[in-house]
mmCIF file of C-alpha atoms and ligand atoms in Angstrom:
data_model
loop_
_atom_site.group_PDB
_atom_site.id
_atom_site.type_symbol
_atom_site.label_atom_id
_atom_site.label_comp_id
_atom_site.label_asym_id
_atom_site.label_seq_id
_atom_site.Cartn_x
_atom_site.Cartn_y
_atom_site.Cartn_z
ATOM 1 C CA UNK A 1 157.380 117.887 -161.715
ATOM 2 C CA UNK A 2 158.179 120.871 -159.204
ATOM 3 C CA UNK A 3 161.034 118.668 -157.953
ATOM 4 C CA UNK A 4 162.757 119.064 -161.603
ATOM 5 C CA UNK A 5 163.324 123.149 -161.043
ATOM 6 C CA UNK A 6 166.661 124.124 -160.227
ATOM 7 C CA UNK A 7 165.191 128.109 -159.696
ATOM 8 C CA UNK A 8 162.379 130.268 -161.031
ATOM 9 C CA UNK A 9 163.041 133.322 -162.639
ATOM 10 C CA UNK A 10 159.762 134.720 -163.072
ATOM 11 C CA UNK A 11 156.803 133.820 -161.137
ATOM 12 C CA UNK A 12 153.125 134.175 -161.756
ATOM 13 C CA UNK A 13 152.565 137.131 -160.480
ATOM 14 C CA UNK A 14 154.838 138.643 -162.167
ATOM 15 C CA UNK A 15 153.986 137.054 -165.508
ATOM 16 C CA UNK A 16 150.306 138.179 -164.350
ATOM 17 C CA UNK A 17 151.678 141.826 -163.568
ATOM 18 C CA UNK A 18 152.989 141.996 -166.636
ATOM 19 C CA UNK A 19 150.819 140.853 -169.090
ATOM 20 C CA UNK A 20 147.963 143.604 -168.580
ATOM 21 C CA UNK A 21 151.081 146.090 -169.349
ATOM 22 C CA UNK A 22 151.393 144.743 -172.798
ATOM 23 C CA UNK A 23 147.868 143.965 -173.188
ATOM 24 C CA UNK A 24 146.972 147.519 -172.554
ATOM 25 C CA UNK A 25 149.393 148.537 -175.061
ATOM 26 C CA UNK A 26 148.239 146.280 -177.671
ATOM 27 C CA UNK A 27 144.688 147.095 -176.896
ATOM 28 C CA UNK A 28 145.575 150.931 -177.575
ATOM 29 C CA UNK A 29 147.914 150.129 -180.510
ATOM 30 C CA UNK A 30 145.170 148.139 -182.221
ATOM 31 C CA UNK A 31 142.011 149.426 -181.417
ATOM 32 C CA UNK A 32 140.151 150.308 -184.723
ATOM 33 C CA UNK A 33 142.104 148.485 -186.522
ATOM 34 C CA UNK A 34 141.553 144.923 -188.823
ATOM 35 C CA UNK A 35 143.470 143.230 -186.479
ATOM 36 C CA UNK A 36 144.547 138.887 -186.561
ATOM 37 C CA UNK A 37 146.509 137.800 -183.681
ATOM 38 C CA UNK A 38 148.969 135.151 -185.240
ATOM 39 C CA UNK A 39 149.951 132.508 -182.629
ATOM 40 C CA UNK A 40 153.260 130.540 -183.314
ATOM 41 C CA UNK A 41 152.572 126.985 -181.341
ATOM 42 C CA UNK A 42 153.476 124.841 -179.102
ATOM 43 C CA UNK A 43 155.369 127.691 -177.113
ATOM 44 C CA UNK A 44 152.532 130.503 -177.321
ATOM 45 C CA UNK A 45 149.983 128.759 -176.611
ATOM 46 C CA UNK A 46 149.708 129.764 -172.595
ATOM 47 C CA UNK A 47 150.889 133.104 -173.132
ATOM 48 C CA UNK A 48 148.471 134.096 -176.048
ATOM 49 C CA UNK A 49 145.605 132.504 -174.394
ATOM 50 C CA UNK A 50 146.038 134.616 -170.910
ATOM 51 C CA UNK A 51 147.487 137.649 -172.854
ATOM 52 C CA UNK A 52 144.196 137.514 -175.458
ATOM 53 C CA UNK A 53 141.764 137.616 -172.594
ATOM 54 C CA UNK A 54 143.060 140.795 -171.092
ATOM 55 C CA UNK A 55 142.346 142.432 -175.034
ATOM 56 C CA UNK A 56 138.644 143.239 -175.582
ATOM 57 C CA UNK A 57 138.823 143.911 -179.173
ATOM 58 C CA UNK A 58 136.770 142.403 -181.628
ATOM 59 C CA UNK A 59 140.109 140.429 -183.196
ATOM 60 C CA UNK A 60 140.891 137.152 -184.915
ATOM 61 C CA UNK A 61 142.855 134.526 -183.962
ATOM 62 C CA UNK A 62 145.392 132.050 -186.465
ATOM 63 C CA UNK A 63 147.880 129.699 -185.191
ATOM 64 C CA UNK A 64 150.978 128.344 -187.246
ATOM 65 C CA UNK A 65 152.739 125.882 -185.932
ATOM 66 C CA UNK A 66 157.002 126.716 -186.634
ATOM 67 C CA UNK A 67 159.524 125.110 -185.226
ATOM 68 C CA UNK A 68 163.269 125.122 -184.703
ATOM 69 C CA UNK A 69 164.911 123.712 -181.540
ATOM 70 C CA UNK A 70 165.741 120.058 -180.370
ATOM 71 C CA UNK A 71 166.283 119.776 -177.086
ATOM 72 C CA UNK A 72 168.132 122.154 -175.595
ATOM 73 C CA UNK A 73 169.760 124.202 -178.370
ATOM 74 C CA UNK A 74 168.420 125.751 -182.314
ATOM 75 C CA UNK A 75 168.753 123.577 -185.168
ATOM 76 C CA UNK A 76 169.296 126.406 -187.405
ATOM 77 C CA UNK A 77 166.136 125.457 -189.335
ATOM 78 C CA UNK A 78 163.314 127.394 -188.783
ATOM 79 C CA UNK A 79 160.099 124.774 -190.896
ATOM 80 C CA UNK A 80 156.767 126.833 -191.379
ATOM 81 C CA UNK A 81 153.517 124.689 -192.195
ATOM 82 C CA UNK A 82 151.908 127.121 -194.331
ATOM 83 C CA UNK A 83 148.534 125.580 -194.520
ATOM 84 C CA UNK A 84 146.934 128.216 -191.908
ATOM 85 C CA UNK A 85 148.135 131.808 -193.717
ATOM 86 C CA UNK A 86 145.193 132.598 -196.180
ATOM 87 C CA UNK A 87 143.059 135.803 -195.268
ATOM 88 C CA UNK A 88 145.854 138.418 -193.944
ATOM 89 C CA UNK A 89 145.438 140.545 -197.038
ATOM 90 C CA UNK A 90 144.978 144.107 -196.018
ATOM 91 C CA UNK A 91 145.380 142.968 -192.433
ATOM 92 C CA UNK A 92 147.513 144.077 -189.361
ATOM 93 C CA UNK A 93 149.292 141.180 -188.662
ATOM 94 C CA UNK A 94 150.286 140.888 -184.679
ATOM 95 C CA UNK A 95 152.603 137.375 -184.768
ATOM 96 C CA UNK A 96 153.220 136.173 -180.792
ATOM 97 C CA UNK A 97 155.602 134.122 -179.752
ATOM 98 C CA UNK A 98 157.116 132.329 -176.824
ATOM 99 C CA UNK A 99 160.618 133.565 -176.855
ATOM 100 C CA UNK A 100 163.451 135.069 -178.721
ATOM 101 C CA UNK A 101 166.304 134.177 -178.992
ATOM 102 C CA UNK A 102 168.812 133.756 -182.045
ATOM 103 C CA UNK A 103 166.196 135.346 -184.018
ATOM 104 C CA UNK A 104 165.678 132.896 -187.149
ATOM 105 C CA UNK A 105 162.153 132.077 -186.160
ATOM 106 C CA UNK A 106 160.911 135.105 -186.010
ATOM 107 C CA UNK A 107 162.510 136.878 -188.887
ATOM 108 C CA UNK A 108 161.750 133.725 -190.575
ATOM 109 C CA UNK A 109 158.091 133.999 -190.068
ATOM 110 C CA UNK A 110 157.909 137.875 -190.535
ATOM 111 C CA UNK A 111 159.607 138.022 -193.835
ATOM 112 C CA UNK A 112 157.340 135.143 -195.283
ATOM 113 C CA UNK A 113 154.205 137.276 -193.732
ATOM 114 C CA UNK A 114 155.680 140.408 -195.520
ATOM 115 C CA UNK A 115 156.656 139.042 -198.887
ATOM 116 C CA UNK A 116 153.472 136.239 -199.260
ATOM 117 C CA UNK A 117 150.459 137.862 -197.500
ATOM 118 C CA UNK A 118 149.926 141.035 -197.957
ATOM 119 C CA UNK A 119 149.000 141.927 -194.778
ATOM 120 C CA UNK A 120 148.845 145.628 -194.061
ATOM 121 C CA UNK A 121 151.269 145.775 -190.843
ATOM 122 C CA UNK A 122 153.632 142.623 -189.350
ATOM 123 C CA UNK A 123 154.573 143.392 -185.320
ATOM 124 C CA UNK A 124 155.663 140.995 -183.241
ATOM 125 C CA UNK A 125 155.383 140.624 -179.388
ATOM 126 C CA UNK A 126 157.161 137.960 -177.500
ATOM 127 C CA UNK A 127 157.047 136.703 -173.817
ATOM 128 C CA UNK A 128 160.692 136.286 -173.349
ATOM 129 C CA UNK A 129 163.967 138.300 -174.722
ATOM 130 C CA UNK A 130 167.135 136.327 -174.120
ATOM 131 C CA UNK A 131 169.793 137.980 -174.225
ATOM 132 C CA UNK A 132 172.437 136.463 -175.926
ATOM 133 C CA UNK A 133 173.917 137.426 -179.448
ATOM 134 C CA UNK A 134 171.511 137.085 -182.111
ATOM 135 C CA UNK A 135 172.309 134.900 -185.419
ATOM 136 C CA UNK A 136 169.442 137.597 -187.548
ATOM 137 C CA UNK A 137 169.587 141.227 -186.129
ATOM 138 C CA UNK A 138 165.571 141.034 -184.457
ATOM 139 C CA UNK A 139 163.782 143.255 -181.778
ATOM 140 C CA UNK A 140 160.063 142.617 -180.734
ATOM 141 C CA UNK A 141 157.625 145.515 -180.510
ATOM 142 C CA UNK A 142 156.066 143.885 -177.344
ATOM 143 C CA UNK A 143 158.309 141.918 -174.776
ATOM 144 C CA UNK A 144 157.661 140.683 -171.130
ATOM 145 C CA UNK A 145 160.763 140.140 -169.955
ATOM 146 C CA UNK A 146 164.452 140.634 -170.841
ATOM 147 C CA UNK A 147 166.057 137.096 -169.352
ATOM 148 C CA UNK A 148 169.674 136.137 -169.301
ATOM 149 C CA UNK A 149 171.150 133.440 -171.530
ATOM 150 C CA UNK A 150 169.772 130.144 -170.105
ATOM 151 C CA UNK A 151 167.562 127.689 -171.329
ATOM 152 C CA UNK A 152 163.977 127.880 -169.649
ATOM 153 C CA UNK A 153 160.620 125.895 -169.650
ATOM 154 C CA UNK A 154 157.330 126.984 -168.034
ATOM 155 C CA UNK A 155 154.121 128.586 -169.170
ATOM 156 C CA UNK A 156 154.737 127.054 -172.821
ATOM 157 C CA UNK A 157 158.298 126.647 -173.242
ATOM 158 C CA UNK A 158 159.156 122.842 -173.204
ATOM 159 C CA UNK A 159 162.301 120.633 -172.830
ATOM 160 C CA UNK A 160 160.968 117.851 -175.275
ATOM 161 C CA UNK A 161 157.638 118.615 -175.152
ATOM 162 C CA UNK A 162 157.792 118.624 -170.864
ATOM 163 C CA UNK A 163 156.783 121.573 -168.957
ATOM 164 C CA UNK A 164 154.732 123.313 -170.700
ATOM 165 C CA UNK A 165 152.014 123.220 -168.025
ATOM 166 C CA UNK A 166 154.426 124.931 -165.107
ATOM 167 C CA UNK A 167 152.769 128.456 -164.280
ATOM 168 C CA UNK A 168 155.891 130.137 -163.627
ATOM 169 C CA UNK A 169 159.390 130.178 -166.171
ATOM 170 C CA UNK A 170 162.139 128.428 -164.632
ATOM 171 C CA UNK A 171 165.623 126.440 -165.371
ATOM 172 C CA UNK A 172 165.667 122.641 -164.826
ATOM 173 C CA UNK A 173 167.850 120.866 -163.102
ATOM 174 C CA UNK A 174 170.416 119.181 -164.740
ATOM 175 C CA UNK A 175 169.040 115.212 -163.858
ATOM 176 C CA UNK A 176 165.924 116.268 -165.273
ATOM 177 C CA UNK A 177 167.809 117.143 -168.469
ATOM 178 C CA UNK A 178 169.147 114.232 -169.010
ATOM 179 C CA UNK A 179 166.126 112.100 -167.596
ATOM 180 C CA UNK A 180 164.160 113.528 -170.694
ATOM 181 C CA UNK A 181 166.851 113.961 -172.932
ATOM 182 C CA UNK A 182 165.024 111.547 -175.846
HETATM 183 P P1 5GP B 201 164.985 131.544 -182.174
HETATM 184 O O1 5GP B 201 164.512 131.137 -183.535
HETATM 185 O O2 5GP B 201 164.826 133.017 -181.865
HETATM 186 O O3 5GP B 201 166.387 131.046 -181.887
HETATM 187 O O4 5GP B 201 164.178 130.746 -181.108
HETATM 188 C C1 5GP B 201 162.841 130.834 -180.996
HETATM 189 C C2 5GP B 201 162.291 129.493 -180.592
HETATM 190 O O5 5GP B 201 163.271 128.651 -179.983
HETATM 191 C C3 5GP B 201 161.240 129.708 -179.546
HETATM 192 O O6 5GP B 201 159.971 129.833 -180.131
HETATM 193 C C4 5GP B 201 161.359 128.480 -178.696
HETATM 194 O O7 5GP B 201 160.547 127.451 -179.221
HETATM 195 C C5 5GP B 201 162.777 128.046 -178.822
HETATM 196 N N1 5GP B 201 163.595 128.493 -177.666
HETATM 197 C C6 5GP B 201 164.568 129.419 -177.649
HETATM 198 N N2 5GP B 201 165.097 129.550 -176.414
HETATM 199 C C7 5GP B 201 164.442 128.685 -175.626
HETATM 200 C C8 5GP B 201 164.516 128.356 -174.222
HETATM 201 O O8 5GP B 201 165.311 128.885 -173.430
HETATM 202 N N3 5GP B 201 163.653 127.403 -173.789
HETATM 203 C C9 5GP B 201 162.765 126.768 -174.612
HETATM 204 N N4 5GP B 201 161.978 125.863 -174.049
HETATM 205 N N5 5GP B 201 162.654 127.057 -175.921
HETATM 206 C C10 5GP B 201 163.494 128.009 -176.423
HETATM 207 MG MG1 MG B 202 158.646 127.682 -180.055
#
């Protein structure tokens, strides 16, 4: 697998580093509060589970799974399977996600929170910003890192469901890309 990275652009420790920055935050922000963590999977799923255990508040944890990319590049569609969103009434809602980037997920998943839930507060925190032009005007209240416009895997993030398990973010090679191209 390691021989599929063209270059890492953020390394563990730095993922670590970071992580107890925005986990301290959160744990301020929140503390007190009726407070339901709101994972989006697949691409969360590492970073809310490391993130989570540096948080020692009594909080609640969903998962919805939402997707919107093939491949490489968005479909456009953002899908929500809305089986998981009961019990948010009256809650603060804190919705974490892998990475943004044209910004449909995200709003997506915010303005269905805010119109169908009730929930008392909707903030989002992602790992990843790219930066690149949005197609919906978004910012997160929490982000790790600002990246520049490639695509990445690692710690979540997948090329067609590969990757996921790499402990650091990085950009593939380009014979891996087309090795798992279907
Ligand atoms: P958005 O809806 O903001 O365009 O994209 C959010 C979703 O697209 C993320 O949750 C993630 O699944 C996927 N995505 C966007 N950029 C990347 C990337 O560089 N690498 C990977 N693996 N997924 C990405
Ligand atoms: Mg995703």
């Amino acid at each position: 697998m390691f021989e599929d990275i063209d270059r890492i652009l953020i390394n563990e420790g730095a993922i670590a580093t970071r992580l107890a920055e925005i986990a301290q935050k959160i744990t301020q922000d929140y503390t007190g509060r009726d407070f339901i963590v709101l994972s989006l999977l697949n691409g969360s799923l590492i970073f809310v589970a490391d993130l989570l255990r540096l948080v020692p508040l009594p909080l609640r944890l969903v998962s919805l799974r939402v997707s919107s990319y093939t491949g490489t590049g968005s479909s456009g569609e953002v899908t929500i399977a809305k089986d998981r969103l009961t019990g948010l009434d009256g809650r603060d809602v804190l919705i974490v996600d892998d990475i943004l980037d044209s910004g449909r997920t995200l709003h997506r998943v915010v303005g269905h929170l805010r119109e169908n839930t009730g929930a008392a507060s909707v903030k989002t925190c992602v790992l990843l910003d790219k930066n690149v032009q949005r197609a919906v005007p978004f910012n997160a209240d929490y982000t790790g890192f600002q990246i520049p416009d490639a695509f990445v895997v690692g710690y979540g993030l997948d090329y067609n469901e590969r990757y996921r398990n790499l402990p650091f973010i990085a950009v593939l090679k380009s014979d891996a890309i087309s090795r798992y191209s279907h």
